[in-house]
Amino acid sequence: MGYYYYIILGVSLTTSFSAFFLGAKWNAYQGYLKYIFVLTLISSIADAINYFALWYYKITAQYFYQLHISFFYRLIEFLLLFEFFKWLVGINRRLVISIQVVAALYFLWCYPEVPYTGLQMIDSTPLRILNCLTFIFMSILALVHYLRKMEIENPIDDPLFFTISSVLMYFSGITFIAAFDWYLQEFDRNASYVSWSFQNLFVILRNVLFGIAFYKQSKQPNGIRV
Amino acid sequence: MELESDNLLLLISLGTMVTFFLSGSIIFFVIFYQKKMLQKKMETQKIETDYQRKLLQSTIESQEKERKRIASELHDGVGAMLSATKLNLGMITNGTIPKEELKEVVCESKDMIDETIDTVRRISKDLLPSSLEQFGLAKALEELTEKLSNQNTHVTFELIESKDHTLDVQRQLLTFRIVQELINNALRHSEASLVKVVVKVDDSFQIVVSDNGEGFDLEATRKDIKKGVGLYNIENRVSLLNGEVKFESKEGKGTTISIIFEF
Ligand SMILES: Nc1ncnc2c1ncn2[C@@H]1O[C@H](COP(=O)(O)OP(=O)(O)O)[C@@H](O)[C@H]1O
Ligand SMILES: [Mg+2]
């Protein structure tokens, strides 16, 4: 395990906190950015715990899973993002229903496994892939929805656009990592650090884009547009 | 072992790159598309405001023209006539007129007063056609076509009414003005021998004014700012009626203008 991992994780942590502090104008946001704001907070905390564990206990990647940090993080992430997208595309009933169907499938998928495998196995590879695909699908839907609403003038000035793009890029970036990380660990534990740092690069990208979204939001004249 | 994990890493990197690239292109597509739509929207908005401005200008211009016409008619017609009458009356009271001419001068003054009354009546009728208020649009249009018909150009009016509908006075007046301008245009510009006015009342209100004259190039006329504002006025009034206007004209083949609006 090289030092680069410390660096990447450190940058990821820094960007999480930066995004969080950029977004720390709670009262300015009613609606969707609150979910994202909470998400950056959770992400910062999870990253901090990871970093501390790595630095202090020299825990290897495999044990991170046993700490359940990534699982709980993903669960909260799912709930927050789901609320976010429900709010975002909730105007169209058909979209809400299809999202709810996906969510129901999500829970149907993990529920029967709990008694046999415990919490550890809920965080299974197919579930993680499904998680990624769900949010890729939702963010594309949100973009389509966004395109339909013509009143948005320039995407570059729109915090909502940055938020959706961030989610889309993040999840499409980590899909393959989520799919093969498990097998990679079976083969070669050290190689899984490489995929972990990949994932953290996307976390950094996501945090930067969230930070931009917060910044753009704070620049908007009357708080929230939507 | 080593090789397989390398392969796997390669697969992950490649797959990640591909999906990431795909998502990036979706995002760039959105940015690009939105920008283009925005540009288009701004262009159409500009065209619309230009058009609105021209319409407004035409309204103001035609109002001004109308005022000038009324002013000159009052001044030259009524004013001149009354001055002459006053002069006559002055001469009568002064006694400058010999006794034998007195009756003649009084008669002359009476004639002038009659003519003044006629002029005033005509002006007020132009301002608001009295038959419109008393007998409705159809009657007023019939009267108008009769009045404008002459030896060179025959103007006919036809009413096809399959449903009973009434228009409020405001819209009747708008319609009347439109037809008035259309007939005037045909008489002034087309050299036609026949101008037909057809009003059709069913689920909607339709007016068709056609002539068998020379016709004209609509686009060229629109572009030529020196030409009058009559056509703009028509479009303006039709838009007030929430209706649609269609110009059909070919040079040498006459002109047909149809207007349709809902009740
Ligand atoms: N029925 C018609 N036949 C031929 N030319 C016409 C007819 N109506 C309009 N035009 C042409 O369109 C031009 C614009 O008409 P209009 O806007 O009413 O202005 P104006 O009547 O004051 O000239 C006219 O100058 C004439 O050349
Ligand atoms: Mg005219």
PDB file of C-alpha atoms in Angstrom, chain B residues 106-207:
ATOM      1  CA  VAL B 106     -80.351  83.550 -47.259  1.00  0.00           C
ATOM      2  CA  CYS B 107     -81.017  80.528 -49.438  1.00  0.00           C
ATOM      3  CA  GLU B 108     -77.316  80.185 -50.113  1.00  0.00           C
ATOM      4  CA  SER B 109     -76.592  80.302 -46.389  1.00  0.00           C
ATOM      5  CA  LYS B 110     -79.223  77.688 -45.735  1.00  0.00           C
ATOM      6  CA  ASP B 111     -77.675  75.442 -48.375  1.00  0.00           C
ATOM      7  CA  MET B 112     -74.291  75.867 -46.766  1.00  0.00           C
ATOM      8  CA  ILE B 113     -75.694  74.988 -43.365  1.00  0.00           C
ATOM      9  CA  ASP B 114     -77.309  71.894 -44.901  1.00  0.00           C
ATOM     10  CA  GLU B 115     -73.996  70.914 -46.411  1.00  0.00           C
ATOM     11  CA  THR B 116     -72.277  71.435 -43.077  1.00  0.00           C
ATOM     12  CA  ILE B 117     -74.810  69.218 -41.392  1.00  0.00           C
ATOM     13  CA  ASP B 118     -74.134  66.580 -44.043  1.00  0.00           C
ATOM     14  CA  THR B 119     -70.388  66.829 -43.512  1.00  0.00           C
ATOM     15  CA  VAL B 120     -70.732  66.549 -39.745  1.00  0.00           C
ATOM     16  CA  ARG B 121     -72.979  63.562 -40.215  1.00  0.00           C
ATOM     17  CA  ARG B 122     -70.489  61.960 -42.559  1.00  0.00           C
ATOM     18  CA  ILE B 123     -67.600  62.512 -40.190  1.00  0.00           C
ATOM     19  CA  SER B 124     -69.484  61.081 -37.257  1.00  0.00           C
ATOM     20  CA  LYS B 125     -70.581  58.165 -39.362  1.00  0.00           C
ATOM     21  CA  ASP B 126     -66.979  57.522 -40.316  1.00  0.00           C
ATOM     22  CA  LEU B 127     -66.017  57.581 -36.688  1.00  0.00           C
ATOM     23  CA  LEU B 128     -68.754  55.198 -35.718  1.00  0.00           C
ATOM     24  CA  PRO B 129     -70.982  53.836 -38.434  1.00  0.00           C
ATOM     25  CA  SER B 130     -74.477  54.452 -37.090  1.00  0.00           C
ATOM     26  CA  SER B 131     -75.964  51.518 -38.937  1.00  0.00           C
ATOM     27  CA  LEU B 132     -73.592  49.274 -37.051  1.00  0.00           C
ATOM     28  CA  GLU B 133     -75.123  50.218 -33.728  1.00  0.00           C
ATOM     29  CA  GLN B 134     -78.675  50.230 -35.014  1.00  0.00           C
ATOM     30  CA  PHE B 135     -78.817  47.259 -37.366  1.00  0.00           C
ATOM     31  CA  GLY B 136     -75.702  45.221 -36.682  1.00  0.00           C
ATOM     32  CA  LEU B 137     -72.630  44.287 -38.623  1.00  0.00           C
ATOM     33  CA  ALA B 138     -74.290  42.619 -41.607  1.00  0.00           C
ATOM     34  CA  LYS B 139     -76.397  45.629 -42.384  1.00  0.00           C
ATOM     35  CA  ALA B 140     -73.480  47.993 -41.911  1.00  0.00           C
ATOM     36  CA  LEU B 141     -71.309  45.956 -44.244  1.00  0.00           C
ATOM     37  CA  GLU B 142     -74.059  45.821 -46.819  1.00  0.00           C
ATOM     38  CA  GLU B 143     -74.412  49.574 -46.627  1.00  0.00           C
ATOM     39  CA  LEU B 144     -70.676  49.999 -46.884  1.00  0.00           C
ATOM     40  CA  THR B 145     -70.366  47.845 -49.975  1.00  0.00           C
ATOM     41  CA  GLU B 146     -73.245  49.675 -51.606  1.00  0.00           C
ATOM     42  CA  LYS B 147     -71.663  53.007 -50.839  1.00  0.00           C
ATOM     43  CA  LEU B 148     -68.252  52.008 -52.166  1.00  0.00           C
ATOM     44  CA  SER B 149     -69.546  50.327 -55.293  1.00  0.00           C
ATOM     45  CA  ASN B 150     -69.130  52.405 -58.464  1.00  0.00           C
ATOM     46  CA  GLN B 151     -69.159  52.125 -62.244  1.00  0.00           C
ATOM     47  CA  ASN B 152     -65.574  50.892 -62.497  1.00  0.00           C
ATOM     48  CA  THR B 153     -65.637  48.501 -59.600  1.00  0.00           C
ATOM     49  CA  HIS B 154     -68.555  46.471 -58.454  1.00  0.00           C
ATOM     50  CA  VAL B 155     -68.559  45.603 -54.749  1.00  0.00           C
ATOM     51  CA  THR B 156     -70.806  42.767 -53.636  1.00  0.00           C
ATOM     52  CA  PHE B 157     -71.745  41.509 -50.204  1.00  0.00           C
ATOM     53  CA  GLU B 158     -72.934  38.058 -49.249  1.00  0.00           C
ATOM     54  CA  LEU B 159     -73.894  36.723 -45.838  1.00  0.00           C
ATOM     55  CA  ILE B 160     -73.973  32.982 -45.233  1.00  0.00           C
ATOM     56  CA  GLU B 161     -75.409  32.378 -41.831  1.00  0.00           C
ATOM     57  CA  SER B 162     -75.964  28.819 -40.695  1.00  0.00           C
ATOM     58  CA  LYS B 163     -75.909  29.535 -36.984  1.00  0.00           C
ATOM     59  CA  ASP B 164     -77.224  32.352 -34.923  1.00  0.00           C
ATOM     60  CA  HIS B 165     -74.482  34.253 -33.198  1.00  0.00           C
ATOM     61  CA  THR B 166     -74.031  37.782 -32.021  1.00  0.00           C
ATOM     62  CA  LEU B 167     -70.812  39.714 -31.718  1.00  0.00           C
ATOM     63  CA  ASP B 168     -70.328  42.407 -29.136  1.00  0.00           C
ATOM     64  CA  VAL B 169     -70.102  45.954 -30.471  1.00  0.00           C
ATOM     65  CA  GLN B 170     -66.357  46.126 -29.910  1.00  0.00           C
ATOM     66  CA  ARG B 171     -65.717  43.149 -32.148  1.00  0.00           C
ATOM     67  CA  GLN B 172     -68.278  44.254 -34.689  1.00  0.00           C
ATOM     68  CA  LEU B 173     -66.421  47.510 -35.006  1.00  0.00           C
ATOM     69  CA  LEU B 174     -63.081  45.761 -35.391  1.00  0.00           C
ATOM     70  CA  THR B 175     -64.531  43.549 -38.102  1.00  0.00           C
ATOM     71  CA  PHE B 176     -66.104  46.500 -39.828  1.00  0.00           C
ATOM     72  CA  ARG B 177     -62.815  48.394 -39.891  1.00  0.00           C
ATOM     73  CA  ILE B 178     -60.996  45.395 -41.286  1.00  0.00           C
ATOM     74  CA  VAL B 179     -63.460  44.978 -44.126  1.00  0.00           C
ATOM     75  CA  GLN B 180     -63.448  48.710 -44.754  1.00  0.00           C
ATOM     76  CA  GLU B 181     -59.686  48.744 -45.146  1.00  0.00           C
ATOM     77  CA  LEU B 182     -59.728  45.619 -47.312  1.00  0.00           C
ATOM     78  CA  ILE B 183     -62.281  47.089 -49.707  1.00  0.00           C
ATOM     79  CA  ASN B 184     -60.451  50.389 -49.753  1.00  0.00           C
ATOM     80  CA  ASN B 185     -57.219  48.626 -50.598  1.00  0.00           C
ATOM     81  CA  ALA B 186     -58.854  46.701 -53.401  1.00  0.00           C
ATOM     82  CA  LEU B 187     -60.401  49.879 -54.795  1.00  0.00           C
ATOM     83  CA  ARG B 188     -57.228  51.887 -54.512  1.00  0.00           C
ATOM     84  CA  HIS B 189     -54.554  49.440 -55.546  1.00  0.00           C
ATOM     85  CA  SER B 190     -55.966  46.527 -57.463  1.00  0.00           C
ATOM     86  CA  GLU B 191     -57.783  48.006 -60.502  1.00  0.00           C
ATOM     87  CA  ALA B 192     -60.293  45.231 -60.028  1.00  0.00           C
ATOM     88  CA  SER B 193     -63.701  45.211 -61.655  1.00  0.00           C
ATOM     89  CA  LEU B 194     -65.223  43.102 -58.927  1.00  0.00           C
ATOM     90  CA  VAL B 195     -64.682  42.969 -55.192  1.00  0.00           C
ATOM     91  CA  LYS B 196     -66.516  40.275 -53.284  1.00  0.00           C
ATOM     92  CA  VAL B 197     -67.144  40.376 -49.560  1.00  0.00           C
ATOM     93  CA  VAL B 198     -68.381  37.130 -48.059  1.00  0.00           C
ATOM     94  CA  VAL B 199     -69.210  36.722 -44.381  1.00  0.00           C
ATOM     95  CA  LYS B 200     -69.775  33.223 -43.130  1.00  0.00           C
ATOM     96  CA  VAL B 201     -71.194  32.540 -39.698  1.00  0.00           C
ATOM     97  CA  ASP B 202     -71.158  29.024 -38.376  1.00  0.00           C
ATOM     98  CA  ASP B 203     -69.038  27.692 -35.519  1.00  0.00           C
ATOM     99  CA  SER B 204     -66.609  30.446 -36.254  1.00  0.00           C
ATOM    100  CA  PHE B 205     -66.771  33.811 -37.907  1.00  0.00           C
ATOM    101  CA  GLN B 206     -65.180  33.996 -41.345  1.00  0.00           C
ATOM    102  CA  ILE B 207     -64.675  36.923 -43.657  1.00  0.00           C
TER     103      ILE B 207
END
